PDB file of C-alpha atoms and ligand atoms in Angstrom:
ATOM      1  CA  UNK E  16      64.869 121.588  17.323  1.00  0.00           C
ATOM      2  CA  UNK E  17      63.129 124.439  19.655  1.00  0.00           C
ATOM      3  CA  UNK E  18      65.279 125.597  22.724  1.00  0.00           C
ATOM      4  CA  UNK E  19      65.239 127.297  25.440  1.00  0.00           C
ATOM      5  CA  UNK E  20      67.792 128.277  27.833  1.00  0.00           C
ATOM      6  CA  UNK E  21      66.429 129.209  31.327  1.00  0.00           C
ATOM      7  CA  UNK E  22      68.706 130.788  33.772  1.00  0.00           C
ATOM      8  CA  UNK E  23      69.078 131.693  37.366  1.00  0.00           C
ATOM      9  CA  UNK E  24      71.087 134.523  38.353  1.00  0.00           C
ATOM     10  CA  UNK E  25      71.963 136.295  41.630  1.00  0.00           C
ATOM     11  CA  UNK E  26      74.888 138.934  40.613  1.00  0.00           C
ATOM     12  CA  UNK E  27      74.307 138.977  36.820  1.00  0.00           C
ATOM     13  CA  UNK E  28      77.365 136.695  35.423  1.00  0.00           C
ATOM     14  CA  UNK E  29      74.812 133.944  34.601  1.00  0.00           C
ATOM     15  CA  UNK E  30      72.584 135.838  33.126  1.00  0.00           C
ATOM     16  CA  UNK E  31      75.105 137.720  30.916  1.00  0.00           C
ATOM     17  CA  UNK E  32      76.417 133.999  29.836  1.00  0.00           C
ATOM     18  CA  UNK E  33      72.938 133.155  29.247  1.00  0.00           C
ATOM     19  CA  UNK E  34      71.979 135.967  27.050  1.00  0.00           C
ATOM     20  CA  UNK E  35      75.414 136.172  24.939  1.00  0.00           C
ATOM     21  CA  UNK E  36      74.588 132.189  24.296  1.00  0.00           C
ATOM     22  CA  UNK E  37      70.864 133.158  23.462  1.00  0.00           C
ATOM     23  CA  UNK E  38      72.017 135.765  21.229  1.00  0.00           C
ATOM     24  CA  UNK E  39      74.329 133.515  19.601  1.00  0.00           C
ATOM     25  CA  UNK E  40      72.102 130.792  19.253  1.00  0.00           C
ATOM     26  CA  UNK E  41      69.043 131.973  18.730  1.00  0.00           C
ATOM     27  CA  UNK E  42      67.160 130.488  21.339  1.00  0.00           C
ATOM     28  CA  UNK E  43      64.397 131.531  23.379  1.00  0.00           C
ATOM     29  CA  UNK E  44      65.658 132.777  27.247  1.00  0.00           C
ATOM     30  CA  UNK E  45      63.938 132.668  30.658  1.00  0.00           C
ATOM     31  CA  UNK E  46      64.975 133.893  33.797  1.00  0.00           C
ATOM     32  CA  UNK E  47      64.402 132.039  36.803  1.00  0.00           C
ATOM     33  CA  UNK E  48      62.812 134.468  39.561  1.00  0.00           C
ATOM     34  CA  UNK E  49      63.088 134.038  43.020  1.00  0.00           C
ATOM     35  CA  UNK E  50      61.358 135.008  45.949  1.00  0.00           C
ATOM     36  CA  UNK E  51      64.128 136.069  48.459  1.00  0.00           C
ATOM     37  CA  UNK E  52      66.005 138.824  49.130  1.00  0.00           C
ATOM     38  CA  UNK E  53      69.602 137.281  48.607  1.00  0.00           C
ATOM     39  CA  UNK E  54      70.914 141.138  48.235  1.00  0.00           C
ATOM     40  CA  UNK E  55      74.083 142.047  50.197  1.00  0.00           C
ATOM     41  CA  UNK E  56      76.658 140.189  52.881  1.00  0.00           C
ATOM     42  CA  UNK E  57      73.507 138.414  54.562  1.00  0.00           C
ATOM     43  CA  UNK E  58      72.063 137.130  51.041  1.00  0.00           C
ATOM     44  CA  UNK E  59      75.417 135.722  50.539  1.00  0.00           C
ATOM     45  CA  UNK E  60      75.505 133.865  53.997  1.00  0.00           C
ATOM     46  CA  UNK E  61      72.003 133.031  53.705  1.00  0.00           C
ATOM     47  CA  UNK E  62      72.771 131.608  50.317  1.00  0.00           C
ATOM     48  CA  UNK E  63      75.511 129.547  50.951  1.00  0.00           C
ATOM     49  CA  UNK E  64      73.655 127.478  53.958  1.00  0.00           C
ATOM     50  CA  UNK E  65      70.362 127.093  52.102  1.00  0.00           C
ATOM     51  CA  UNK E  66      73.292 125.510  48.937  1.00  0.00           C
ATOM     52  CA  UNK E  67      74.580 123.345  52.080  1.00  0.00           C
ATOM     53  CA  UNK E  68      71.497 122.510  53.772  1.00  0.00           C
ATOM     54  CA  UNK E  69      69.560 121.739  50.720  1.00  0.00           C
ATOM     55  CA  UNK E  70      66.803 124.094  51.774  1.00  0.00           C
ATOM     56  CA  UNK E  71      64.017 124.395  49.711  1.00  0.00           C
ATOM     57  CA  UNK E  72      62.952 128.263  48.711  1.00  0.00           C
ATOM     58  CA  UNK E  73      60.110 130.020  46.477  1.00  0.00           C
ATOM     59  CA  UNK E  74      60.435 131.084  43.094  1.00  0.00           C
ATOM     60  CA  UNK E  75      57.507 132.582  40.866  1.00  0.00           C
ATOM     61  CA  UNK E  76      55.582 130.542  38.705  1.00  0.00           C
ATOM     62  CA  UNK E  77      57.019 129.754  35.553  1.00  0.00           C
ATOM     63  CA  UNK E  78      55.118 131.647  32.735  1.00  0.00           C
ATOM     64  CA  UNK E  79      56.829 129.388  29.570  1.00  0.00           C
ATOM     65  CA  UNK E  80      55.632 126.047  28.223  1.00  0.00           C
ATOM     66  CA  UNK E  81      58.396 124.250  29.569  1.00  0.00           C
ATOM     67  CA  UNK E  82      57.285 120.616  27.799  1.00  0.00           C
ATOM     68  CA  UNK E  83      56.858 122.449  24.298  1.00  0.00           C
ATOM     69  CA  UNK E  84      60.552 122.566  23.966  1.00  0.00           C
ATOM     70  CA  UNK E  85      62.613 119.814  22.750  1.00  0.00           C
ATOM     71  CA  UNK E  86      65.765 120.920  24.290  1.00  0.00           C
ATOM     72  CA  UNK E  87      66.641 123.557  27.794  1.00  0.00           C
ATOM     73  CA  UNK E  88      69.764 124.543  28.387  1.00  0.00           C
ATOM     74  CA  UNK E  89      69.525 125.183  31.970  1.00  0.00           C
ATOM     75  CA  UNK E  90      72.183 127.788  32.808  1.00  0.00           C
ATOM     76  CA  UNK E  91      73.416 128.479  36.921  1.00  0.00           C
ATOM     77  CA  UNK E  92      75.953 129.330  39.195  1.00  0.00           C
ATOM     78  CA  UNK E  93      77.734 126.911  41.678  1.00  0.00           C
ATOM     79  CA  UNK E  94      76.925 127.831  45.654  1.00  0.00           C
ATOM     80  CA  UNK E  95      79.277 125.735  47.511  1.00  0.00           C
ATOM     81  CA  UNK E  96      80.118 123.461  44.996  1.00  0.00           C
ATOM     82  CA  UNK E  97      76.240 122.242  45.216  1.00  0.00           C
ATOM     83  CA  UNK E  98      73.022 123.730  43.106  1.00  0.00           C
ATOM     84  CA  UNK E  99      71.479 127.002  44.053  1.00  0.00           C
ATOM     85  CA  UNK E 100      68.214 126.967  46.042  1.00  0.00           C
ATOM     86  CA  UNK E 101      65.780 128.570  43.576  1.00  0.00           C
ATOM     87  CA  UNK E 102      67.544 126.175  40.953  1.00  0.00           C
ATOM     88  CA  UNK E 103      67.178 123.503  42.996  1.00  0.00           C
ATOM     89  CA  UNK E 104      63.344 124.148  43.239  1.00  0.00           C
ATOM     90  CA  UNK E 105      63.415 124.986  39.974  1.00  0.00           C
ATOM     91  CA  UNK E 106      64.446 121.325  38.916  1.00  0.00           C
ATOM     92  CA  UNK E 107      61.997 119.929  41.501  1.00  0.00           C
ATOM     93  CA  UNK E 108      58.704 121.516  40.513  1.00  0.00           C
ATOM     94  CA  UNK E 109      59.723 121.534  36.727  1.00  0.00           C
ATOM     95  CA  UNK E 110      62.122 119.418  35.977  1.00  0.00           C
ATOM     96  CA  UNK E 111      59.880 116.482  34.716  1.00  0.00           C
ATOM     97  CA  UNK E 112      58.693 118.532  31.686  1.00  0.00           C
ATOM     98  CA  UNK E 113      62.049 119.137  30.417  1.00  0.00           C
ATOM     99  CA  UNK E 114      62.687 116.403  27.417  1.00  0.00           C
ATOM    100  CA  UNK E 115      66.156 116.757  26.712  1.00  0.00           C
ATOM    101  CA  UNK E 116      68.557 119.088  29.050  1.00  0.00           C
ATOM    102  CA  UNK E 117      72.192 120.515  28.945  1.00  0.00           C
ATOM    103  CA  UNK E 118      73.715 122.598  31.673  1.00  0.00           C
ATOM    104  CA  UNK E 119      75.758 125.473  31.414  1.00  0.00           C
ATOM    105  CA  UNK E 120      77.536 126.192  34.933  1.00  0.00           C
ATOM    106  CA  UNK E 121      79.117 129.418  36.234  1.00  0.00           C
ATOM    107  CA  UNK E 122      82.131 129.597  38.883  1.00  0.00           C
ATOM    108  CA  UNK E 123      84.454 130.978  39.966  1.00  0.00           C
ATOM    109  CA  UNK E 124      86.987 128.647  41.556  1.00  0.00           C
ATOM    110  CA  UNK E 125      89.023 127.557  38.582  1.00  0.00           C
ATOM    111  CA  UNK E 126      90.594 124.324  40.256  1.00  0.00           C
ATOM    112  CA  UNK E 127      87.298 122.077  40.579  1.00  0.00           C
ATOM    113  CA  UNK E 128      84.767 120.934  37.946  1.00  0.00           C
ATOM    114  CA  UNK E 129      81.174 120.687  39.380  1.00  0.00           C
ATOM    115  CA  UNK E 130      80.272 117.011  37.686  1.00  0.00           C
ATOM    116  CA  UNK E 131      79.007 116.211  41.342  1.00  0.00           C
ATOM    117  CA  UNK E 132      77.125 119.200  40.830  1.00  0.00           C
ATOM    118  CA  UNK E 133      75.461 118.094  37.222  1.00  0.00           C
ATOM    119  CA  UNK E 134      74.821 114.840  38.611  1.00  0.00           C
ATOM    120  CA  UNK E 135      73.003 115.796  41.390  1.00  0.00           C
ATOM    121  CA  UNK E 136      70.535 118.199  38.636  1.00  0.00           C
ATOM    122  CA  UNK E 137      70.646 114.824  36.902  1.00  0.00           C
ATOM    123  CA  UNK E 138      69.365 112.639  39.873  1.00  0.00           C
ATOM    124  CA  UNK E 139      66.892 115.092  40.718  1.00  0.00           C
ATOM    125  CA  UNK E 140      66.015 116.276  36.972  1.00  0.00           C
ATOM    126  CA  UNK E 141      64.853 112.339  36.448  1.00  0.00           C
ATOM    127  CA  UNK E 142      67.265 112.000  33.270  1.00  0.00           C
ATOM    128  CA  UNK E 143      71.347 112.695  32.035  1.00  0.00           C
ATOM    129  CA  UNK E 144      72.299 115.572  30.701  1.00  0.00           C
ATOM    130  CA  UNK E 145      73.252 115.628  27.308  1.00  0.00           C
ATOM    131  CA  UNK E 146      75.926 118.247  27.109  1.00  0.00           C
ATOM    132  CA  UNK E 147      77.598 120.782  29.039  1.00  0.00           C
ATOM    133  CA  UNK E 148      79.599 123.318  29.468  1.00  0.00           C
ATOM    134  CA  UNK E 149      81.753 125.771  32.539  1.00  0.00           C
ATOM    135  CA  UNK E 150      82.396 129.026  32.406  1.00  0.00           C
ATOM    136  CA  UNK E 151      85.048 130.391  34.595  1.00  0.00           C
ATOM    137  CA  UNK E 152      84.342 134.132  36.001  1.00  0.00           C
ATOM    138  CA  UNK E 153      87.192 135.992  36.874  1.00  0.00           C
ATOM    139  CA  UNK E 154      86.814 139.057  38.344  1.00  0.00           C
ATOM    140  CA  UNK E 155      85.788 140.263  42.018  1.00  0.00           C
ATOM    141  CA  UNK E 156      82.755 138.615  43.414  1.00  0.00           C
ATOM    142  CA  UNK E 157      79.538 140.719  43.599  1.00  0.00           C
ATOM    143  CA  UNK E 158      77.405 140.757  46.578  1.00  0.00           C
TER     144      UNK E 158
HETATM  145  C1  FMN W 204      76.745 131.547  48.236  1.00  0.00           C
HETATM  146  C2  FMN W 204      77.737 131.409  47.118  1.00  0.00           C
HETATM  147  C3  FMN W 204      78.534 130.279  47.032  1.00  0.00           C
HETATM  148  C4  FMN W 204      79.455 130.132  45.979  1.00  0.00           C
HETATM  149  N1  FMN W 204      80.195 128.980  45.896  1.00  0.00           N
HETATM  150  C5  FMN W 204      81.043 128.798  44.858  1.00  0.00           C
HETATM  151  C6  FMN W 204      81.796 127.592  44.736  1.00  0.00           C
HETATM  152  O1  FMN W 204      81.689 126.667  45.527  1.00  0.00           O
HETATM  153  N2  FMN W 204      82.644 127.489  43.688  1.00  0.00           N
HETATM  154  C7  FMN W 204      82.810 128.483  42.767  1.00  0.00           C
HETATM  155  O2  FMN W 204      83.595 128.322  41.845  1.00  0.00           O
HETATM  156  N3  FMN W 204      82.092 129.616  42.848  1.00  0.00           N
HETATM  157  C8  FMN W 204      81.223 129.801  43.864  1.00  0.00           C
HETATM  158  N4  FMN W 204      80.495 130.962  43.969  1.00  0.00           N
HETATM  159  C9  FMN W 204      80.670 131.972  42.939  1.00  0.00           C
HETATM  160  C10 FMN W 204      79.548 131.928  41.902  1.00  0.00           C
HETATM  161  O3  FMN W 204      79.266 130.631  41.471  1.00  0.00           O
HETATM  162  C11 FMN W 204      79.911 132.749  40.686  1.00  0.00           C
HETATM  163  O4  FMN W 204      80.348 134.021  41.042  1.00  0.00           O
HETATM  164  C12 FMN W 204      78.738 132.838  39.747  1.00  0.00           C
HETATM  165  O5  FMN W 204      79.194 133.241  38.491  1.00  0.00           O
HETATM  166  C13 FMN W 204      77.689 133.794  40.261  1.00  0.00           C
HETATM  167  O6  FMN W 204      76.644 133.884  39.323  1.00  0.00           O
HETATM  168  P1  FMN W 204      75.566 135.037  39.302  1.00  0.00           P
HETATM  169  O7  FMN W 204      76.290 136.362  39.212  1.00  0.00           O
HETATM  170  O8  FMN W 204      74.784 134.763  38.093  1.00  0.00           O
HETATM  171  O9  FMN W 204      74.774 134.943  40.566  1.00  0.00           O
HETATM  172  C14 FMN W 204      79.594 131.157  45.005  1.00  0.00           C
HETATM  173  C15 FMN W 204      78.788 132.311  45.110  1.00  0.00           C
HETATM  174  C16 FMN W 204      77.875 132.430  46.139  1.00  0.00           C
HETATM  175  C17 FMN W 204      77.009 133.662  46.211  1.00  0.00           C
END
């Protein structure tokens, strides 16, 4: 079975989740890239209403044969309990050529589960994931 996990990350803690889980599992990794500057207090505000409002937002081309793999693991945060913009976009433009998916979701709020979240990336994905995982980070939020 060839995977990939493909990740979007704003701070870091995704990406760190994404590469200890491509190291473990020897899979191929790809980093989502988007187009805004989300740096700072403002990227955080701006953030959290695009999450809300559902806002659509550019990412780079995707450089990977997304179709050649039989499996992504598609690894992102939580912004407001909803999907991140540039993952959101992500699953839009891409998500048809994914064959099978999992999701690995970050947060930080320890009290809620985000299976609205997953199947929301379902609805919009065009299929159910088929496993999936949370990962709680502790630790003081970066901006
Ligand atoms: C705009 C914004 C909204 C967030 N909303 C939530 C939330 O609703 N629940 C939660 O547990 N964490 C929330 N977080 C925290 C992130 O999901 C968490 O810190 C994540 O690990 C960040 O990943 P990154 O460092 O890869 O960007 C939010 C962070 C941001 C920037």
């Amino acid at each position: 079975m060839s995977r990939i996990i493909i990740f979007y990350s704003r701070t870091g803690n995704t990406k760190t989740v994404a590469e200890e889980y491509a190291g473990e599992n020897k899979t191929a990794i790809y980093g989502i890239k988007d187009l805004v500057n989300r740096r700072g207090f403002f990227g955080v505000v701006k953030s959290a209403f695009q999450a809300v409002l559902k806002t659509p937002t550019p990412i780079d081309e995707v450089s990977i044969d997304i179709s050649s793999y039989s499996r992504v693991i598609l690894c992102t945060p939580v912004w407001l309990g909803g999907i991140p913009s540039p993952v959101r976009t992500f699953i839009k433009k891409y998500g048809q050529l994914v064959n099978k998916v999992e999701y690995i979701v970050t947060h930080k709020n320890e009290k809620k589960d985000y299976r609205k979240t997953m199947k929301e990336m379902d609805k919009l994905m065009g299929k159910v994931h088929v496993r999936e995982a949370h990962v709680l980070i502790t630790g003081k939020q970066k901006n």
